[in-house]
PDB file of C-alpha atoms in Angstrom:
ATOM      1  CA  ALA S   1     -41.275   7.700  44.415  1.00  0.00           C
ATOM      2  CA  GLN S   2     -39.927   6.605  41.082  1.00  0.00           C
ATOM      3  CA  THR S   3     -36.430   7.782  40.273  1.00  0.00           C
ATOM      4  CA  VAL S   4     -33.946   7.451  37.440  1.00  0.00           C
ATOM      5  CA  THR S   5     -30.212   7.761  38.064  1.00  0.00           C
ATOM      6  CA  GLN S   6     -27.456   8.276  35.528  1.00  0.00           C
ATOM      7  CA  SER S   7     -24.167   8.100  37.386  1.00  0.00           C
ATOM      8  CA  GLN S   8     -21.909   9.264  34.536  1.00  0.00           C
ATOM      9  CA  PRO S   9     -22.235  13.045  34.005  1.00  0.00           C
ATOM     10  CA  GLU S  10     -19.727  12.989  31.125  1.00  0.00           C
ATOM     11  CA  MET S  11     -18.184  10.389  28.858  1.00  0.00           C
ATOM     12  CA  SER S  12     -16.020  10.433  25.783  1.00  0.00           C
ATOM     13  CA  VAL S  13     -15.264   7.886  23.103  1.00  0.00           C
ATOM     14  CA  GLN S  14     -13.145   7.725  19.983  1.00  0.00           C
ATOM     15  CA  GLU S  15     -14.902   7.644  16.660  1.00  0.00           C
ATOM     16  CA  ALA S  16     -15.730   4.067  15.542  1.00  0.00           C
ATOM     17  CA  GLU S  17     -15.385   2.663  19.066  1.00  0.00           C
ATOM     18  CA  THR S  18     -18.095   1.364  21.378  1.00  0.00           C
ATOM     19  CA  VAL S  19     -19.387   3.119  24.480  1.00  0.00           C
ATOM     20  CA  THR S  20     -21.892   2.139  27.169  1.00  0.00           C
ATOM     21  CA  LEU S  21     -23.987   4.611  29.134  1.00  0.00           C
ATOM     22  CA  SER S  22     -25.404   3.480  32.477  1.00  0.00           C
ATOM     23  CA  CYS S  23     -28.854   3.993  33.942  1.00  0.00           C
ATOM     24  CA  THR S  24     -30.560   2.630  37.028  1.00  0.00           C
ATOM     25  CA  TYR S  25     -34.116   3.220  38.168  1.00  0.00           C
ATOM     26  CA  ASP S  26     -36.255   2.587  41.173  1.00  0.00           C
ATOM     27  CA  THR S  27     -39.885   1.541  41.037  1.00  0.00           C
ATOM     28  CA  SER S  28     -42.330  -0.844  42.613  1.00  0.00           C
ATOM     29  CA  GLU S  29     -44.278  -1.166  39.358  1.00  0.00           C
ATOM     30  CA  ASN S  30     -44.200  -4.310  37.247  1.00  0.00           C
ATOM     31  CA  ASN S  31     -45.370  -2.826  33.961  1.00  0.00           C
ATOM     32  CA  TYR S  32     -43.393   0.081  32.601  1.00  0.00           C
ATOM     33  CA  TYR S  33     -41.339   1.318  29.687  1.00  0.00           C
ATOM     34  CA  LEU S  34     -37.798   2.604  29.526  1.00  0.00           C
ATOM     35  CA  PHE S  35     -36.412   5.023  26.981  1.00  0.00           C
ATOM     36  CA  TRP S  36     -33.181   6.586  25.896  1.00  0.00           C
ATOM     37  CA  TYR S  37     -33.456  10.092  24.457  1.00  0.00           C
ATOM     38  CA  LYS S  38     -30.705  12.011  22.679  1.00  0.00           C
ATOM     39  CA  GLN S  39     -30.431  15.796  22.992  1.00  0.00           C
ATOM     40  CA  PRO S  40     -27.871  17.311  20.585  1.00  0.00           C
ATOM     41  CA  PRO S  41     -26.719  20.940  20.875  1.00  0.00           C
ATOM     42  CA  SER S  42     -29.824  21.950  18.919  1.00  0.00           C
ATOM     43  CA  ARG S  43     -31.794  20.999  22.087  1.00  0.00           C
ATOM     44  CA  GLN S  44     -34.202  18.796  20.137  1.00  0.00           C
ATOM     45  CA  MET S  45     -35.199  15.688  22.123  1.00  0.00           C
ATOM     46  CA  ILE S  46     -34.898  12.620  19.902  1.00  0.00           C
ATOM     47  CA  LEU S  47     -36.050   9.136  20.855  1.00  0.00           C
ATOM     48  CA  VAL S  48     -33.187   6.678  20.437  1.00  0.00           C
ATOM     49  CA  ILE S  49     -34.615   3.412  21.731  1.00  0.00           C
ATOM     50  CA  ARG S  50     -37.483   2.015  23.794  1.00  0.00           C
ATOM     51  CA  GLN S  51     -37.772  -1.108  25.969  1.00  0.00           C
ATOM     52  CA  GLU S  52     -40.923  -2.715  27.354  1.00  0.00           C
ATOM     53  CA  ALA S  53     -40.350  -4.131  30.833  1.00  0.00           C
ATOM     54  CA  TYR S  54     -42.272  -7.331  30.184  1.00  0.00           C
ATOM     55  CA  LYS S  55     -40.077  -8.204  27.217  1.00  0.00           C
ATOM     56  CA  GLN S  56     -36.927 -10.083  28.139  1.00  0.00           C
ATOM     57  CA  GLN S  57     -35.314  -9.503  24.757  1.00  0.00           C
ATOM     58  CA  ASN S  58     -33.123  -6.419  24.656  1.00  0.00           C
ATOM     59  CA  ALA S  59     -34.174  -3.742  22.176  1.00  0.00           C
ATOM     60  CA  THR S  60     -31.882  -2.796  19.303  1.00  0.00           C
ATOM     61  CA  GLU S  61     -31.999   0.029  16.763  1.00  0.00           C
ATOM     62  CA  ASN S  62     -29.163  -0.137  14.262  1.00  0.00           C
ATOM     63  CA  ARG S  63     -25.992   0.878  16.175  1.00  0.00           C
ATOM     64  CA  PHE S  64     -27.891   1.338  19.442  1.00  0.00           C
ATOM     65  CA  SER S  65     -28.754  -1.484  21.797  1.00  0.00           C
ATOM     66  CA  VAL S  66     -29.711  -1.818  25.434  1.00  0.00           C
ATOM     67  CA  ASN S  67     -28.842  -4.190  28.234  1.00  0.00           C
ATOM     68  CA  PHE S  68     -32.013  -4.438  30.307  1.00  0.00           C
ATOM     69  CA  GLN S  69     -31.634  -6.155  33.659  1.00  0.00           C
ATOM     70  CA  LYS S  70     -35.054  -6.035  35.284  1.00  0.00           C
ATOM     71  CA  ALA S  71     -34.107  -7.602  38.604  1.00  0.00           C
ATOM     72  CA  ALA S  72     -31.200  -5.203  39.000  1.00  0.00           C
ATOM     73  CA  LYS S  73     -33.297  -2.286  37.685  1.00  0.00           C
ATOM     74  CA  SER S  74     -30.588  -1.435  35.232  1.00  0.00           C
ATOM     75  CA  PHE S  75     -30.969  -0.146  31.669  1.00  0.00           C
ATOM     76  CA  SER S  76     -27.703   0.670  29.898  1.00  0.00           C
ATOM     77  CA  LEU S  77     -27.292   1.970  26.345  1.00  0.00           C
ATOM     78  CA  LYS S  78     -24.561   0.655  24.071  1.00  0.00           C
ATOM     79  CA  ILE S  79     -23.524   2.683  21.047  1.00  0.00           C
ATOM     80  CA  SER S  80     -21.438   0.745  18.537  1.00  0.00           C
ATOM     81  CA  ASP S  81     -19.264   2.274  15.828  1.00  0.00           C
ATOM     82  CA  SER S  82     -19.600   5.723  17.411  1.00  0.00           C
ATOM     83  CA  GLN S  83     -19.984   8.618  15.004  1.00  0.00           C
ATOM     84  CA  LEU S  84     -19.302  12.329  15.447  1.00  0.00           C
ATOM     85  CA  GLY S  85     -23.036  12.932  15.129  1.00  0.00           C
ATOM     86  CA  ASP S  86     -23.610  10.896  18.283  1.00  0.00           C
ATOM     87  CA  THR S  87     -22.153  13.757  20.333  1.00  0.00           C
ATOM     88  CA  ALA S  88     -25.050  14.835  22.563  1.00  0.00           C
ATOM     89  CA  MET S  89     -26.653  14.635  25.992  1.00  0.00           C
ATOM     90  CA  TYR S  90     -28.311  11.279  26.533  1.00  0.00           C
ATOM     91  CA  PHE S  91     -31.223  10.918  28.907  1.00  0.00           C
ATOM     92  CA  CYS S  92     -32.592   7.714  30.333  1.00  0.00           C
ATOM     93  CA  ALA S  93     -36.327   7.923  31.060  1.00  0.00           C
ATOM     94  CA  PHE S  94     -38.967   5.790  32.736  1.00  0.00           C
ATOM     95  CA  MET S  95     -42.706   5.675  32.066  1.00  0.00           C
ATOM     96  CA  THR S  96     -45.503   3.854  33.901  1.00  0.00           C
ATOM     97  CA  SER S  97     -48.650   5.609  32.685  1.00  0.00           C
ATOM     98  CA  PHE S  98     -47.998   8.699  30.576  1.00  0.00           C
ATOM     99  CA  GLU S  99     -45.451  10.696  32.529  1.00  0.00           C
ATOM    100  CA  LEU S 100     -41.810  10.466  31.524  1.00  0.00           C
ATOM    101  CA  ILE S 101     -39.401  10.581  34.473  1.00  0.00           C
ATOM    102  CA  PHE S 102     -35.922  11.549  33.353  1.00  0.00           C
ATOM    103  CA  GLY S 103     -32.444  10.980  34.702  1.00  0.00           C
ATOM    104  CA  GLN S 104     -29.936  13.801  34.964  1.00  0.00           C
ATOM    105  CA  GLY S 105     -28.291  12.988  31.665  1.00  0.00           C
ATOM    106  CA  THR S 106     -24.874  11.893  30.395  1.00  0.00           C
ATOM    107  CA  GLU S 107     -22.943  14.200  28.106  1.00  0.00           C
ATOM    108  CA  LEU S 108     -21.246  12.098  25.432  1.00  0.00           C
ATOM    109  CA  SER S 109     -18.427  13.451  23.298  1.00  0.00           C
ATOM    110  CA  VAL S 110     -17.273  11.498  20.267  1.00  0.00           C
ATOM    111  CA  LYS S 111     -13.704  12.440  19.352  1.00  0.00           C
ATOM    112  CA  PRO S 112     -12.250  12.135  15.855  1.00  0.00           C
TER     113      PRO S 112
ATOM    114  CA  ASN Q   1     -45.753  18.074   8.837  1.00  0.00           C
ATOM    115  CA  ALA Q   2     -44.041  20.615  11.073  1.00  0.00           C
ATOM    116  CA  GLY Q   3     -44.494  18.353  14.116  1.00  0.00           C
ATOM    117  CA  VAL Q   4     -44.403  20.251  17.412  1.00  0.00           C
ATOM    118  CA  THR Q   5     -43.526  23.932  17.156  1.00  0.00           C
ATOM    119  CA  GLN Q   6     -42.745  26.373  19.967  1.00  0.00           C
ATOM    120  CA  THR Q   7     -42.424  30.132  20.066  1.00  0.00           C
ATOM    121  CA  PRO Q   8     -40.437  32.058  21.034  1.00  0.00           C
ATOM    122  CA  LYS Q   9     -37.047  30.297  20.944  1.00  0.00           C
ATOM    123  CA  PHE Q  10     -35.540  32.651  23.511  1.00  0.00           C
ATOM    124  CA  ARG Q  11     -36.934  35.189  25.945  1.00  0.00           C
ATOM    125  CA  ILE Q  12     -35.634  37.346  28.774  1.00  0.00           C
ATOM    126  CA  LEU Q  13     -38.157  38.500  31.360  1.00  0.00           C
ATOM    127  CA  LYS Q  14     -37.934  40.803  34.322  1.00  0.00           C
ATOM    128  CA  ILE Q  15     -39.119  39.599  37.719  1.00  0.00           C
ATOM    129  CA  GLY Q  16     -42.882  39.999  37.985  1.00  0.00           C
ATOM    130  CA  GLN Q  17     -43.551  40.137  34.252  1.00  0.00           C
ATOM    131  CA  SER Q  18     -45.941  37.743  32.543  1.00  0.00           C
ATOM    132  CA  MET Q  19     -45.694  35.865  29.291  1.00  0.00           C
ATOM    133  CA  THR Q  20     -47.202  33.001  27.324  1.00  0.00           C
ATOM    134  CA  LEU Q  21     -45.143  30.278  25.721  1.00  0.00           C
ATOM    135  CA  GLN Q  22     -46.836  28.999  22.611  1.00  0.00           C
ATOM    136  CA  CYS Q  23     -46.984  25.378  21.513  1.00  0.00           C
ATOM    137  CA  ALA Q  24     -48.704  23.879  18.500  1.00  0.00           C
ATOM    138  CA  GLN Q  25     -48.755  20.455  16.875  1.00  0.00           C
ATOM    139  CA  ASP Q  26     -50.087  19.378  13.495  1.00  0.00           C
ATOM    140  CA  MET Q  27     -50.133  15.616  14.073  1.00  0.00           C
ATOM    141  CA  ASN Q  28     -53.704  15.528  15.413  1.00  0.00           C
ATOM    142  CA  HIS Q  29     -52.452  14.281  18.768  1.00  0.00           C
ATOM    143  CA  ASN Q  30     -54.911  14.463  21.648  1.00  0.00           C
ATOM    144  CA  TYR Q  31     -52.264  14.408  24.356  1.00  0.00           C
ATOM    145  CA  MET Q  32     -49.939  17.297  25.026  1.00  0.00           C
ATOM    146  CA  TYR Q  33     -47.384  18.061  27.732  1.00  0.00           C
ATOM    147  CA  TRP Q  34     -45.207  20.843  29.100  1.00  0.00           C
ATOM    148  CA  TYR Q  35     -41.815  20.052  30.632  1.00  0.00           C
ATOM    149  CA  ARG Q  36     -39.068  22.209  32.059  1.00  0.00           C
ATOM    150  CA  GLN Q  37     -35.373  21.393  31.977  1.00  0.00           C
ATOM    151  CA  ASP Q  38     -33.147  23.068  34.532  1.00  0.00           C
ATOM    152  CA  PRO Q  39     -29.385  23.274  33.894  1.00  0.00           C
ATOM    153  CA  GLY Q  40     -27.706  19.884  34.205  1.00  0.00           C
ATOM    154  CA  MET Q  41     -30.987  18.106  34.881  1.00  0.00           C
ATOM    155  CA  GLY Q  42     -33.543  16.000  33.104  1.00  0.00           C
ATOM    156  CA  LEU Q  43     -37.011  17.201  32.145  1.00  0.00           C
ATOM    157  CA  LYS Q  44     -39.824  17.555  34.680  1.00  0.00           C
ATOM    158  CA  LEU Q  45     -43.533  17.585  33.847  1.00  0.00           C
ATOM    159  CA  ILE Q  46     -45.356  20.860  34.524  1.00  0.00           C
ATOM    160  CA  TYR Q  47     -48.837  20.269  33.058  1.00  0.00           C
ATOM    161  CA  TYR Q  48     -50.484  17.920  30.633  1.00  0.00           C
ATOM    162  CA  SER Q  49     -53.697  17.749  28.618  1.00  0.00           C
ATOM    163  CA  VAL Q  50     -55.696  14.774  27.382  1.00  0.00           C
ATOM    164  CA  GLY Q  51     -57.788  16.788  24.946  1.00  0.00           C
ATOM    165  CA  ALA Q  52     -59.399  20.136  24.285  1.00  0.00           C
ATOM    166  CA  GLY Q  53     -60.759  21.591  27.518  1.00  0.00           C
ATOM    167  CA  ILE Q  54     -59.020  19.077  29.803  1.00  0.00           C
ATOM    168  CA  THR Q  55     -55.782  19.798  31.638  1.00  0.00           C
ATOM    169  CA  ASP Q  56     -54.091  18.535  34.785  1.00  0.00           C
ATOM    170  CA  LYS Q  57     -51.037  19.212  36.934  1.00  0.00           C
ATOM    171  CA  GLY Q  58     -47.756  17.407  36.658  1.00  0.00           C
ATOM    172  CA  GLU Q  59     -44.851  17.281  39.084  1.00  0.00           C
ATOM    173  CA  VAL Q  60     -43.956  21.015  39.134  1.00  0.00           C
ATOM    174  CA  PRO Q  61     -47.065  23.137  38.313  1.00  0.00           C
ATOM    175  CA  ASN Q  62     -46.588  26.047  40.742  1.00  0.00           C
ATOM    176  CA  GLY Q  63     -46.282  29.420  39.025  1.00  0.00           C
ATOM    177  CA  TYR Q  64     -47.794  28.217  35.734  1.00  0.00           C
ATOM    178  CA  ASN Q  65     -51.172  27.955  34.060  1.00  0.00           C
ATOM    179  CA  VAL Q  66     -52.315  26.231  30.898  1.00  0.00           C
ATOM    180  CA  SER Q  67     -55.341  26.106  28.669  1.00  0.00           C
ATOM    181  CA  ARG Q  68     -56.369  23.868  25.793  1.00  0.00           C
ATOM    182  CA  SER Q  69     -59.071  25.358  23.619  1.00  0.00           C
ATOM    183  CA  THR Q  70     -58.134  23.413  20.474  1.00  0.00           C
ATOM    184  CA  THR Q  71     -56.500  20.080  19.731  1.00  0.00           C
ATOM    185  CA  GLU Q  72     -53.567  21.829  18.074  1.00  0.00           C
ATOM    186  CA  ASP Q  73     -52.567  24.438  20.667  1.00  0.00           C
ATOM    187  CA  PHE Q  74     -51.394  24.170  24.268  1.00  0.00           C
ATOM    188  CA  PRO Q  75     -50.041  27.491  25.602  1.00  0.00           C
ATOM    189  CA  LEU Q  76     -48.211  27.794  28.927  1.00  0.00           C
ATOM    190  CA  ARG Q  77     -48.715  30.978  30.935  1.00  0.00           C
ATOM    191  CA  LEU Q  78     -46.297  32.456  33.489  1.00  0.00           C
ATOM    192  CA  GLU Q  79     -48.146  35.087  35.505  1.00  0.00           C
ATOM    193  CA  LEU Q  80     -45.476  36.549  37.805  1.00  0.00           C
ATOM    194  CA  ALA Q  81     -42.062  35.514  36.567  1.00  0.00           C
ATOM    195  CA  ALA Q  82     -39.490  34.559  39.203  1.00  0.00           C
ATOM    196  CA  PRO Q  83     -35.772  33.732  38.827  1.00  0.00           C
ATOM    197  CA  SER Q  84     -36.592  30.118  39.773  1.00  0.00           C
ATOM    198  CA  GLN Q  85     -38.464  29.851  36.486  1.00  0.00           C
ATOM    199  CA  THR Q  86     -35.303  30.354  34.470  1.00  0.00           C
ATOM    200  CA  SER Q  87     -35.216  27.157  32.462  1.00  0.00           C
ATOM    201  CA  VAL Q  88     -35.683  25.577  29.061  1.00  0.00           C
ATOM    202  CA  TYR Q  89     -39.307  24.693  28.382  1.00  0.00           C
ATOM    203  CA  PHE Q  90     -40.321  21.820  26.144  1.00  0.00           C
ATOM    204  CA  CYS Q  91     -43.735  21.068  24.762  1.00  0.00           C
ATOM    205  CA  ALA Q  92     -44.516  17.515  23.651  1.00  0.00           C
ATOM    206  CA  SER Q  93     -47.419  15.590  22.186  1.00  0.00           C
ATOM    207  CA  SER Q  94     -48.397  11.960  21.763  1.00  0.00           C
ATOM    208  CA  TYR Q  95     -50.976   9.998  19.823  1.00  0.00           C
ATOM    209  CA  SER Q  96     -52.287   8.125  22.805  1.00  0.00           C
ATOM    210  CA  PHE Q  97     -52.019   7.912  26.528  1.00  0.00           C
ATOM    211  CA  ALA Q  98     -51.007   4.292  26.280  1.00  0.00           C
ATOM    212  CA  GLN Q  99     -48.031   3.233  28.255  1.00  0.00           C
ATOM    213  CA  GLY Q 100     -44.895   3.474  26.220  1.00  0.00           C
ATOM    214  CA  ASN Q 101     -46.355   5.709  23.543  1.00  0.00           C
ATOM    215  CA  GLU Q 102     -43.723   7.970  22.041  1.00  0.00           C
ATOM    216  CA  GLN Q 103     -43.856  11.630  22.944  1.00  0.00           C
ATOM    217  CA  PHE Q 104     -42.718  14.026  20.221  1.00  0.00           C
ATOM    218  CA  PHE Q 105     -40.924  17.089  21.478  1.00  0.00           C
ATOM    219  CA  GLY Q 106     -40.704  20.653  20.231  1.00  0.00           C
ATOM    220  CA  PRO Q 107     -37.362  22.482  19.955  1.00  0.00           C
ATOM    221  CA  GLY Q 108     -37.727  24.223  23.320  1.00  0.00           C
ATOM    222  CA  THR Q 109     -37.919  27.793  24.603  1.00  0.00           C
ATOM    223  CA  ARG Q 110     -35.024  29.143  26.652  1.00  0.00           C
ATOM    224  CA  LEU Q 111     -36.383  31.535  29.278  1.00  0.00           C
ATOM    225  CA  THR Q 112     -34.267  33.726  31.534  1.00  0.00           C
ATOM    226  CA  VAL Q 113     -35.820  35.703  34.390  1.00  0.00           C
ATOM    227  CA  LEU Q 114     -33.675  38.541  35.746  1.00  0.00           C
TER     228      LEU Q 114
END
């Protein structure tokens, strides 16, 4: 079975600092995608960043970047220059065909 | 475009009651999905559809039914509500079934069964 594990239930960071959220996954597949979704208090699921497993280069989207270690099955999210609006639940997710398999989430609080 | 819309936003049901959660998308996506999110957990797939008239089970389909008569709408039916179905329900859609294709989510329906 494919699983996604986020070992940090809660994290906090000061505004303007950098924070890294961890994610590990387990699969026997070679071709897959990994995602980070943000869920603010509004409950809306928002795609933050996406990584294709066959690409060695780490994905970046403005202040968000990932550290993808395929051999270690690790996919961490780095948020630089944290902003108050980054306060949210963050979910790591894995996709082989069409189904998204989610981790349990990390609740991030950005403090002023 | 409104994207993916869901109604209602909140609902309280009594054990044994039935209800339909509505989902609609205006992006002309063929693929639609229903997920549930239990407290402190990630989302789990209930049912999905690859087009009008075609649906299939996901990871947690028991206690639910779906139909897809149009491209735009994908309602989720609870026939005999149970406390275990207390959850937040998300509908999503995507342009293609291709691996890695982004799924767009609705705002969710919070359901409580008492």
